[in-house]
Amino acid sequence: MPVGELFNPRSIALVGATDKSGWSISTLTNLRTHGFRGPVHLVNPRGGVVHGEQAFRGLSDIPGQVDLAYVMVPTTAVLSVLREGAKLGIRHYVILTAGFGETGPEGAALEAEIVGFARENDLTVLGPNGNGFINAAADVTPYGLPIPSPLLRGSVGVVLQSGALASSVLGFAQARNVGISLLTSMGNESLVTVTDVIDYLVDDPATRAIALFLESVRDPAAFSRAARRALLAGKPIVALKIGRSRLASRTAQAHTGALVGDDNVIDAAFRQLGVVRVRSLEDLIITAGLLAEVGPLPGPRIGVVTPSGGASEIIADRAEDEGLELPAFAPQTVARLREIVPAFGTVQNPLDVTGYVLIDRTLLGRALEAVTADPGVDAVMLLSDLPRIAPPDPAPVYATFAASAKRMAEAPMPVVVVSNVLTDVTEFGRSVQREAGFPYVAGGIEHGMHAIGAAVRWSRAYRAAVEAASGAVPAKAVASTPSITPASTSAVEPAVEGGTGVWAEHRAAALLSSAGIPVVPGELVHDEESAVAAAVGFGYPVVLKAAAEGLGHKSDIGGVRLGLSDARDVERAYREVVAAAAAVPGAGRVGALVQPQRGGGVELLAGVVRDPAWGLTLAVGLGGIWVEALRDTALRVLPVDAAEVRRALDELRGTALLRGARGTEPADLDAVAEVVAQVAAFAESLGDDLESLEINPLLVRGSHVEALDALITWRDRPER
């Protein structure tokens, strides 16, 4: 839904204005004191004087056109306001009023009426149950809570699914001198959604970064499209997504369901979309502010200039946490720094220029100039605090910061400024920053290092997306974008339609094999003689597994026998596994699956499970007996390609095993990625009936990749 006109009205009516309402008082005060230049009309059914101004009895009494109606009337009167406004040609509304879908069925019914009427009459509605918006870039502030002064105008767009936190976010942004372009309190999102606002901000020239506070992603497909637009436009999205749930199984039969929790899927989807996820409101604003200031960073190699040895050690620790590199300075940089840094200082990265900065005000700036010329560094972090208290003669302070700002502006690489700790920027500090042209200062080493790490990761995703869009690299070399509609990633035709229940290994393996996925050979038998014959055919040693419809984890019931080396072993094993399976309620006809025994290599899990919101999701990680013990998996929302699977494998803690730890044979990770991508594509081809598909273990030995066990669960759909 286009929202440009909603956020840029030329005239506003406050409907339900009354001296008894703090929201009414605040909204009018915000409009009058923060620069709105158009007419503001007050509407009260009794007319008279409200807030010291003459009020109209209804929208119909207002002379001239009204672009936006800000609605504060009781819940049951909201629809009548929309009806009156629609007749007058008023198309845009902010509904502050609560008492709708958030209160239960009765309120939901009232909200549905509003939605139906708005859609029929092509109305744009923000809310209900929201505080409105602050379009700082255009001086339009129909917002129901007090806006602290001064309202800092800047380039961070803020979208909140929480009205109560809006004032805190706004206050913190001001405290850290982060200017906003737009802030919206979404309310119930009955019509205007978070995605609509993101689309607006992507096209908004005043916005350079987008900060989201999300309670839920209501439409993953629409969110994915908007996030991809933002990424390609070079506008970072930073998101604080709350509601992290404990891991829970969606399908009792597959390990994968227990590994794919709601929050893990959000993490995976955001990573694929280039959305930076943070864990606190402070990080939300600080990271968005930094990204708005510096834009893409060339790489992870950071040169650090500080006036503190202790801070250098903290920075070194946090850099490792964030995956940042602190390379040694080039010889020419070291030589130059030795001429600058006092003799009692040590020239290394991070660089402590020592407390001599209190004597020589040029020391920090000259060291910064030297480090920004280092060819082995992608960006420089400068540890510097804005002054808090004005000295009797502030001129030298302004001059020092202006000189540093000039050096940073002329530097051949980005310079990121971080303060020691998270404190408010004072009015004097704000004036120094403004007058000297000093860049944004990220608040505190902890939050600042997190923001730099996030900026590096976002920059990597941004470059990959742009290269893919321009055709500079093959599409498979960049991250896939989650989509509700599976991409055409496989030429495999669906091998089955309308599957039901749980398909145990013998059926699941046959289905995978029919799709060209490498599966260990096996033969289903129903008597001892056939079992022995199959074992002879494969050659000893062999494995015997119980086989029955709906039988999931065979080892849990004692239904697996390994290392069978002769006919007597096979006969005994057949009797034991069949008896174990027959004891399972509803097992049906029981037999056994005979397979050649495989050894060596590394066992992986490759599973696909359906997330209720994001759709099919791939989990790849250490398999076999290590699944529950280590829970070492990486997730991706489908579709994915082999390059994306390869990146997922690199994320595993156990990736050293695949690379050949302690002299073992290294795995061909490209071959593994190709097979896992093939499994993912085949899972997509099975359509909406698939609940989960799991291969565990997937044996990897050098370039040999082979599924040793498989399980498929189909969705229980009542319409069948």
PDB file of N, CA and C in Angstrom, residues 130-212:
ATOM      1  N   GLY A 130      -2.470   2.973  17.621  1.00  0.00           N
ATOM      2  CA  GLY A 130      -1.109   3.451  17.400  1.00  0.00           C
ATOM      3  C   GLY A 130      -1.020   4.931  17.718  1.00  0.00           C
ATOM      4  N   ASN A 131       0.190   5.409  17.957  1.00  0.00           N
ATOM      5  CA  ASN A 131       0.376   6.813  18.336  1.00  0.00           C
ATOM      6  C   ASN A 131       0.555   7.754  17.163  1.00  0.00           C
ATOM      7  N   GLY A 132       0.643   7.219  15.941  1.00  0.00           N
ATOM      8  CA  GLY A 132       0.835   8.085  14.790  1.00  0.00           C
ATOM      9  C   GLY A 132       2.256   8.038  14.283  1.00  0.00           C
ATOM     10  N   PHE A 133       2.733   9.155  13.732  1.00  0.00           N
ATOM     11  CA  PHE A 133       4.062   9.164  13.134  1.00  0.00           C
ATOM     12  C   PHE A 133       4.718  10.526  13.296  1.00  0.00           C
ATOM     13  N   ILE A 134       6.033  10.515  13.105  1.00  0.00           N
ATOM     14  CA  ILE A 134       6.839  11.746  13.110  1.00  0.00           C
ATOM     15  C   ILE A 134       7.646  11.755  11.824  1.00  0.00           C
ATOM     16  N   ASN A 135       7.243  12.578  10.892  1.00  0.00           N
ATOM     17  CA  ASN A 135       8.020  12.749   9.662  1.00  0.00           C
ATOM     18  C   ASN A 135       8.933  13.954   9.884  1.00  0.00           C
ATOM     19  N   ALA A 136      10.069  13.676  10.518  1.00  0.00           N
ATOM     20  CA  ALA A 136      10.983  14.763  10.870  1.00  0.00           C
ATOM     21  C   ALA A 136      11.547  15.440   9.634  1.00  0.00           C
ATOM     22  N   ALA A 137      11.736  14.684   8.574  1.00  0.00           N
ATOM     23  CA  ALA A 137      12.310  15.250   7.358  1.00  0.00           C
ATOM     24  C   ALA A 137      11.408  16.314   6.747  1.00  0.00           C
ATOM     25  N   ALA A 138      10.092  16.172   6.939  1.00  0.00           N
ATOM     26  CA  ALA A 138       9.136  17.112   6.343  1.00  0.00           C
ATOM     27  C   ALA A 138       8.428  17.968   7.386  1.00  0.00           C
ATOM     28  N   ASP A 139       8.838  17.876   8.668  1.00  0.00           N
ATOM     29  CA  ASP A 139       8.225  18.659   9.751  1.00  0.00           C
ATOM     30  C   ASP A 139       6.737  18.359   9.897  1.00  0.00           C
ATOM     31  N   VAL A 140       6.378  17.088   9.771  1.00  0.00           N
ATOM     32  CA  VAL A 140       4.988  16.669   9.966  1.00  0.00           C
ATOM     33  C   VAL A 140       4.964  15.730  11.162  1.00  0.00           C
ATOM     34  N   THR A 141       4.285  16.132  12.257  1.00  0.00           N
ATOM     35  CA  THR A 141       4.415  15.398  13.516  1.00  0.00           C
ATOM     36  C   THR A 141       3.077  15.083  14.176  1.00  0.00           C
ATOM     37  N   PRO A 142       2.146  14.433  13.489  1.00  0.00           N
ATOM     38  CA  PRO A 142       0.899  14.020  14.152  1.00  0.00           C
ATOM     39  C   PRO A 142       1.145  12.791  15.028  1.00  0.00           C
ATOM     40  N   TYR A 143       1.614  13.034  16.221  1.00  0.00           N
ATOM     41  CA  TYR A 143       2.084  11.977  17.112  1.00  0.00           C
ATOM     42  C   TYR A 143       1.523  12.228  18.500  1.00  0.00           C
ATOM     43  N   GLY A 144       0.975  11.180  19.130  1.00  0.00           N
ATOM     44  CA  GLY A 144       0.164  11.345  20.325  1.00  0.00           C
ATOM     45  C   GLY A 144       0.887  11.434  21.643  1.00  0.00           C
ATOM     46  N   LEU A 145       2.212  11.308  21.659  1.00  0.00           N
ATOM     47  CA  LEU A 145       2.988  11.431  22.891  1.00  0.00           C
ATOM     48  C   LEU A 145       3.953  12.606  22.754  1.00  0.00           C
ATOM     49  N   PRO A 146       4.393  13.185  23.873  1.00  0.00           N
ATOM     50  CA  PRO A 146       5.288  14.341  23.782  1.00  0.00           C
ATOM     51  C   PRO A 146       6.578  14.009  23.033  1.00  0.00           C
ATOM     52  N   ILE A 147       6.977  14.899  22.157  1.00  0.00           N
ATOM     53  CA  ILE A 147       8.234  14.757  21.429  1.00  0.00           C
ATOM     54  C   ILE A 147       9.268  15.632  22.119  1.00  0.00           C
ATOM     55  N   PRO A 148      10.365  15.031  22.597  1.00  0.00           N
ATOM     56  CA  PRO A 148      11.375  15.847  23.280  1.00  0.00           C
ATOM     57  C   PRO A 148      12.025  16.830  22.323  1.00  0.00           C
ATOM     58  N   SER A 149      12.372  17.973  22.847  1.00  0.00           N
ATOM     59  CA  SER A 149      13.049  18.992  22.042  1.00  0.00           C
ATOM     60  C   SER A 149      14.546  18.975  22.339  1.00  0.00           C
ATOM     61  N   PRO A 150      15.370  19.251  21.352  1.00  0.00           N
ATOM     62  CA  PRO A 150      14.966  19.496  19.966  1.00  0.00           C
ATOM     63  C   PRO A 150      14.725  18.188  19.220  1.00  0.00           C
ATOM     64  N   LEU A 151      13.802  18.212  18.268  1.00  0.00           N
ATOM     65  CA  LEU A 151      13.599  17.045  17.418  1.00  0.00           C
ATOM     66  C   LEU A 151      14.756  16.980  16.425  1.00  0.00           C
ATOM     67  N   LEU A 152      15.568  15.940  16.557  1.00  0.00           N
ATOM     68  CA  LEU A 152      16.757  15.817  15.716  1.00  0.00           C
ATOM     69  C   LEU A 152      16.393  15.207  14.367  1.00  0.00           C
ATOM     70  N   ARG A 153      16.614  15.951  13.332  1.00  0.00           N
ATOM     71  CA  ARG A 153      16.327  15.474  11.985  1.00  0.00           C
ATOM     72  C   ARG A 153      17.579  14.827  11.415  1.00  0.00           C
ATOM     73  N   GLY A 154      17.395  13.653  10.843  1.00  0.00           N
ATOM     74  CA  GLY A 154      18.549  12.917  10.335  1.00  0.00           C
ATOM     75  C   GLY A 154      18.132  11.897   9.303  1.00  0.00           C
ATOM     76  N   SER A 155      18.847  10.782   9.241  1.00  0.00           N
ATOM     77  CA  SER A 155      18.662   9.849   8.126  1.00  0.00           C
ATOM     78  C   SER A 155      18.301   8.430   8.554  1.00  0.00           C
ATOM     79  N   VAL A 156      17.839   8.252   9.799  1.00  0.00           N
ATOM     80  CA  VAL A 156      17.418   6.929  10.258  1.00  0.00           C
ATOM     81  C   VAL A 156      15.895   6.881  10.311  1.00  0.00           C
ATOM     82  N   GLY A 157      15.311   5.964   9.550  1.00  0.00           N
ATOM     83  CA  GLY A 157      13.868   5.732   9.610  1.00  0.00           C
ATOM     84  C   GLY A 157      13.578   4.654  10.635  1.00  0.00           C
ATOM     85  N   VAL A 158      12.623   4.906  11.529  1.00  0.00           N
ATOM     86  CA  VAL A 158      12.332   4.000  12.636  1.00  0.00           C
ATOM     87  C   VAL A 158      10.889   3.517  12.515  1.00  0.00           C
ATOM     88  N   VAL A 159      10.704   2.193  12.542  1.00  0.00           N
ATOM     89  CA  VAL A 159       9.376   1.586  12.428  1.00  0.00           C
ATOM     90  C   VAL A 159       9.176   0.679  13.628  1.00  0.00           C
ATOM     91  N   LEU A 160       8.121   0.939  14.404  1.00  0.00           N
ATOM     92  CA  LEU A 160       7.939   0.258  15.680  1.00  0.00           C
ATOM     93  C   LEU A 160       6.596  -0.449  15.747  1.00  0.00           C
ATOM     94  N   GLN A 161       6.632  -1.722  16.135  1.00  0.00           N
ATOM     95  CA  GLN A 161       5.398  -2.448  16.429  1.00  0.00           C
ATOM     96  C   GLN A 161       5.079  -2.351  17.922  1.00  0.00           C
ATOM     97  N   SER A 162       5.476  -1.273  18.534  1.00  0.00           N
ATOM     98  CA  SER A 162       5.174  -1.030  19.942  1.00  0.00           C
ATOM     99  C   SER A 162       5.064   0.460  20.164  1.00  0.00           C
ATOM    100  N   GLY A 163       3.861   0.922  20.487  1.00  0.00           N
ATOM    101  CA  GLY A 163       3.688   2.337  20.755  1.00  0.00           C
ATOM    102  C   GLY A 163       4.322   2.763  22.057  1.00  0.00           C
ATOM    103  N   ALA A 164       4.306   1.874  23.053  1.00  0.00           N
ATOM    104  CA  ALA A 164       4.818   2.229  24.372  1.00  0.00           C
ATOM    105  C   ALA A 164       6.310   2.503  24.362  1.00  0.00           C
ATOM    106  N   LEU A 165       7.055   1.851  23.448  1.00  0.00           N
ATOM    107  CA  LEU A 165       8.501   2.026  23.412  1.00  0.00           C
ATOM    108  C   LEU A 165       8.936   3.198  22.543  1.00  0.00           C
ATOM    109  N   ALA A 166       8.002   3.773  21.812  1.00  0.00           N
ATOM    110  CA  ALA A 166       8.375   4.802  20.846  1.00  0.00           C
ATOM    111  C   ALA A 166       9.062   5.984  21.511  1.00  0.00           C
ATOM    112  N   SER A 167       8.526   6.445  22.623  1.00  0.00           N
ATOM    113  CA  SER A 167       9.118   7.606  23.290  1.00  0.00           C
ATOM    114  C   SER A 167      10.511   7.282  23.808  1.00  0.00           C
ATOM    115  N   SER A 168      10.710   6.059  24.322  1.00  0.00           N
ATOM    116  CA  SER A 168      12.032   5.668  24.803  1.00  0.00           C
ATOM    117  C   SER A 168      13.039   5.619  23.658  1.00  0.00           C
ATOM    118  N   VAL A 169      12.623   5.068  22.544  1.00  0.00           N
ATOM    119  CA  VAL A 169      13.506   5.005  21.374  1.00  0.00           C
ATOM    120  C   VAL A 169      13.855   6.407  20.900  1.00  0.00           C
ATOM    121  N   LEU A 170      12.837   7.262  20.842  1.00  0.00           N
ATOM    122  CA  LEU A 170      13.061   8.633  20.397  1.00  0.00           C
ATOM    123  C   LEU A 170      13.994   9.364  21.358  1.00  0.00           C
ATOM    124  N   GLY A 171      13.780   9.171  22.654  1.00  0.00           N
ATOM    125  CA  GLY A 171      14.627   9.820  23.645  1.00  0.00           C
ATOM    126  C   GLY A 171      16.062   9.337  23.584  1.00  0.00           C
ATOM    127  N   PHE A 172      16.260   8.029  23.390  1.00  0.00           N
ATOM    128  CA  PHE A 172      17.621   7.501  23.316  1.00  0.00           C
ATOM    129  C   PHE A 172      18.318   7.986  22.054  1.00  0.00           C
ATOM    130  N   ALA A 173      17.578   8.040  20.930  1.00  0.00           N
ATOM    131  CA  ALA A 173      18.169   8.549  19.693  1.00  0.00           C
ATOM    132  C   ALA A 173      18.651   9.985  19.895  1.00  0.00           C
ATOM    133  N   GLN A 174      17.855  10.767  20.579  1.00  0.00           N
ATOM    134  CA  GLN A 174      18.269  12.149  20.839  1.00  0.00           C
ATOM    135  C   GLN A 174      19.482  12.181  21.761  1.00  0.00           C
ATOM    136  N   ALA A 175      19.490  11.319  22.790  1.00  0.00           N
ATOM    137  CA  ALA A 175      20.599  11.300  23.739  1.00  0.00           C
ATOM    138  C   ALA A 175      21.918  10.962  23.050  1.00  0.00           C
ATOM    139  N   ARG A 176      21.863  10.144  22.004  1.00  0.00           N
ATOM    140  CA  ARG A 176      23.087   9.781  21.283  1.00  0.00           C
ATOM    141  C   ARG A 176      23.269  10.590  20.003  1.00  0.00           C
ATOM    142  N   ASN A 177      22.445  11.635  19.824  1.00  0.00           N
ATOM    143  CA  ASN A 177      22.563  12.535  18.676  1.00  0.00           C
ATOM    144  C   ASN A 177      22.337  11.813  17.351  1.00  0.00           C
ATOM    145  N   VAL A 178      21.379  10.880  17.357  1.00  0.00           N
ATOM    146  CA  VAL A 178      20.980  10.182  16.135  1.00  0.00           C
ATOM    147  C   VAL A 178      19.711  10.840  15.608  1.00  0.00           C
ATOM    148  N   GLY A 179      19.793  11.455  14.453  1.00  0.00           N
ATOM    149  CA  GLY A 179      18.629  12.113  13.877  1.00  0.00           C
ATOM    150  C   GLY A 179      17.766  11.142  13.104  1.00  0.00           C
ATOM    151  N   ILE A 180      16.465  11.355  13.137  1.00  0.00           N
ATOM    152  CA  ILE A 180      15.532  10.471  12.437  1.00  0.00           C
ATOM    153  C   ILE A 180      14.943  11.177  11.219  1.00  0.00           C
ATOM    154  N   SER A 181      14.589  10.390  10.234  1.00  0.00           N
ATOM    155  CA  SER A 181      13.852  10.908   9.081  1.00  0.00           C
ATOM    156  C   SER A 181      12.364  10.696   9.292  1.00  0.00           C
ATOM    157  N   LEU A 182      12.012   9.510   9.776  1.00  0.00           N
ATOM    158  CA  LEU A 182      10.611   9.160  10.023  1.00  0.00           C
ATOM    159  C   LEU A 182      10.552   8.175  11.165  1.00  0.00           C
ATOM    160  N   LEU A 183       9.558   8.346  12.030  1.00  0.00           N
ATOM    161  CA  LEU A 183       9.270   7.353  13.073  1.00  0.00           C
ATOM    162  C   LEU A 183       7.784   7.047  13.019  1.00  0.00           C
ATOM    163  N   THR A 184       7.457   5.764  12.964  1.00  0.00           N
ATOM    164  CA  THR A 184       6.049   5.365  12.947  1.00  0.00           C
ATOM    165  C   THR A 184       5.757   4.393  14.076  1.00  0.00           C
ATOM    166  N   SER A 185       4.595   4.574  14.692  1.00  0.00           N
ATOM    167  CA  SER A 185       4.053   3.618  15.654  1.00  0.00           C
ATOM    168  C   SER A 185       2.941   2.876  14.939  1.00  0.00           C
ATOM    169  N   MET A 186       3.136   1.580  14.668  1.00  0.00           N
ATOM    170  CA  MET A 186       2.285   0.871  13.713  1.00  0.00           C
ATOM    171  C   MET A 186       0.909   0.512  14.244  1.00  0.00           C
ATOM    172  N   GLY A 187       0.757   0.346  15.575  1.00  0.00           N
ATOM    173  CA  GLY A 187      -0.532  -0.107  16.080  1.00  0.00           C
ATOM    174  C   GLY A 187      -0.852  -1.504  15.592  1.00  0.00           C
ATOM    175  N   ASN A 188      -2.115  -1.736  15.244  1.00  0.00           N
ATOM    176  CA  ASN A 188      -2.565  -3.081  14.875  1.00  0.00           C
ATOM    177  C   ASN A 188      -2.257  -3.461  13.433  1.00  0.00           C
ATOM    178  N   GLU A 189      -1.753  -2.533  12.630  1.00  0.00           N
ATOM    179  CA  GLU A 189      -1.434  -2.805  11.217  1.00  0.00           C
ATOM    180  C   GLU A 189      -2.646  -3.362  10.471  1.00  0.00           C
ATOM    181  N   SER A 190      -3.801  -2.779  10.708  1.00  0.00           N
ATOM    182  CA  SER A 190      -4.998  -3.289  10.046  1.00  0.00           C
ATOM    183  C   SER A 190      -4.913  -3.112   8.537  1.00  0.00           C
ATOM    184  N   LEU A 191      -4.321  -2.012   8.073  1.00  0.00           N
ATOM    185  CA  LEU A 191      -4.111  -1.801   6.634  1.00  0.00           C
ATOM    186  C   LEU A 191      -2.655  -1.472   6.321  1.00  0.00           C
ATOM    187  N   VAL A 192      -2.146  -0.374   6.844  1.00  0.00           N
ATOM    188  CA  VAL A 192      -0.750  -0.027   6.610  1.00  0.00           C
ATOM    189  C   VAL A 192       0.131  -0.952   7.443  1.00  0.00           C
ATOM    190  N   THR A 193       1.089  -1.590   6.796  1.00  0.00           N
ATOM    191  CA  THR A 193       1.937  -2.577   7.459  1.00  0.00           C
ATOM    192  C   THR A 193       3.381  -2.084   7.557  1.00  0.00           C
ATOM    193  N   VAL A 194       4.158  -2.802   8.347  1.00  0.00           N
ATOM    194  CA  VAL A 194       5.589  -2.525   8.432  1.00  0.00           C
ATOM    195  C   VAL A 194       6.219  -2.563   7.047  1.00  0.00           C
ATOM    196  N   THR A 195       5.815  -3.520   6.239  1.00  0.00           N
ATOM    197  CA  THR A 195       6.382  -3.651   4.896  1.00  0.00           C
ATOM    198  C   THR A 195       6.083  -2.425   4.045  1.00  0.00           C
ATOM    199  N   ASP A 196       4.863  -1.876   4.178  1.00  0.00           N
ATOM    200  CA  ASP A 196       4.519  -0.659   3.437  1.00  0.00           C
ATOM    201  C   ASP A 196       5.447   0.489   3.810  1.00  0.00           C
ATOM    202  N   VAL A 197       5.742   0.610   5.101  1.00  0.00           N
ATOM    203  CA  VAL A 197       6.605   1.703   5.555  1.00  0.00           C
ATOM    204  C   VAL A 197       8.048   1.478   5.097  1.00  0.00           C
ATOM    205  N   ILE A 198       8.508   0.217   5.140  1.00  0.00           N
ATOM    206  CA  ILE A 198       9.850  -0.069   4.639  1.00  0.00           C
ATOM    207  C   ILE A 198       9.962   0.347   3.174  1.00  0.00           C
ATOM    208  N   ASP A 199       8.961  -0.013   2.372  1.00  0.00           N
ATOM    209  CA  ASP A 199       8.987   0.368   0.958  1.00  0.00           C
ATOM    210  C   ASP A 199       9.076   1.882   0.793  1.00  0.00           C
ATOM    211  N   TYR A 200       8.337   2.614   1.626  1.00  0.00           N
ATOM    212  CA  TYR A 200       8.395   4.076   1.573  1.00  0.00           C
ATOM    213  C   TYR A 200       9.799   4.572   1.903  1.00  0.00           C
ATOM    214  N   LEU A 201      10.394   4.017   2.954  1.00  0.00           N
ATOM    215  CA  LEU A 201      11.717   4.466   3.387  1.00  0.00           C
ATOM    216  C   LEU A 201      12.801   4.116   2.371  1.00  0.00           C
ATOM    217  N   VAL A 202      12.635   2.998   1.683  1.00  0.00           N
ATOM    218  CA  VAL A 202      13.601   2.640   0.635  1.00  0.00           C
ATOM    219  C   VAL A 202      13.635   3.722  -0.442  1.00  0.00           C
ATOM    220  N   ASP A 203      12.480   4.280  -0.752  1.00  0.00           N
ATOM    221  CA  ASP A 203      12.399   5.306  -1.793  1.00  0.00           C
ATOM    222  C   ASP A 203      12.592   6.720  -1.260  1.00  0.00           C
ATOM    223  N   ASP A 204      12.668   6.877   0.054  1.00  0.00           N
ATOM    224  CA  ASP A 204      12.744   8.196   0.675  1.00  0.00           C
ATOM    225  C   ASP A 204      14.180   8.718   0.631  1.00  0.00           C
ATOM    226  N   PRO A 205      14.443   9.827  -0.060  1.00  0.00           N
ATOM    227  CA  PRO A 205      15.824  10.332  -0.153  1.00  0.00           C
ATOM    228  C   PRO A 205      16.387  10.802   1.184  1.00  0.00           C
ATOM    229  N   ALA A 206      15.522  11.072   2.164  1.00  0.00           N
ATOM    230  CA  ALA A 206      16.000  11.535   3.469  1.00  0.00           C
ATOM    231  C   ALA A 206      16.485  10.389   4.350  1.00  0.00           C
ATOM    232  N   THR A 207      16.201   9.147   3.961  1.00  0.00           N
ATOM    233  CA  THR A 207      16.513   7.980   4.791  1.00  0.00           C
ATOM    234  C   THR A 207      17.707   7.227   4.235  1.00  0.00           C
ATOM    235  N   ARG A 208      18.663   6.904   5.126  1.00  0.00           N
ATOM    236  CA  ARG A 208      19.832   6.122   4.709  1.00  0.00           C
ATOM    237  C   ARG A 208      19.912   4.775   5.416  1.00  0.00           C
ATOM    238  N   ALA A 209      19.205   4.618   6.527  1.00  0.00           N
ATOM    239  CA  ALA A 209      19.165   3.334   7.238  1.00  0.00           C
ATOM    240  C   ALA A 209      17.795   3.207   7.897  1.00  0.00           C
ATOM    241  N   ILE A 210      17.371   1.951   8.114  1.00  0.00           N
ATOM    242  CA  ILE A 210      16.034   1.664   8.632  1.00  0.00           C
ATOM    243  C   ILE A 210      16.166   0.829   9.894  1.00  0.00           C
ATOM    244  N   ALA A 211      15.524   1.274  10.972  1.00  0.00           N
ATOM    245  CA  ALA A 211      15.536   0.556  12.248  1.00  0.00           C
ATOM    246  C   ALA A 211      14.139   0.025  12.528  1.00  0.00           C
ATOM    247  N   LEU A 212      14.042  -1.288  12.796  1.00  0.00           N
ATOM    248  CA  LEU A 212      12.749  -1.934  13.026  1.00  0.00           C
ATOM    249  C   LEU A 212      12.688  -2.534  14.424  1.00  0.00           C
TER     250      LEU A 212
END
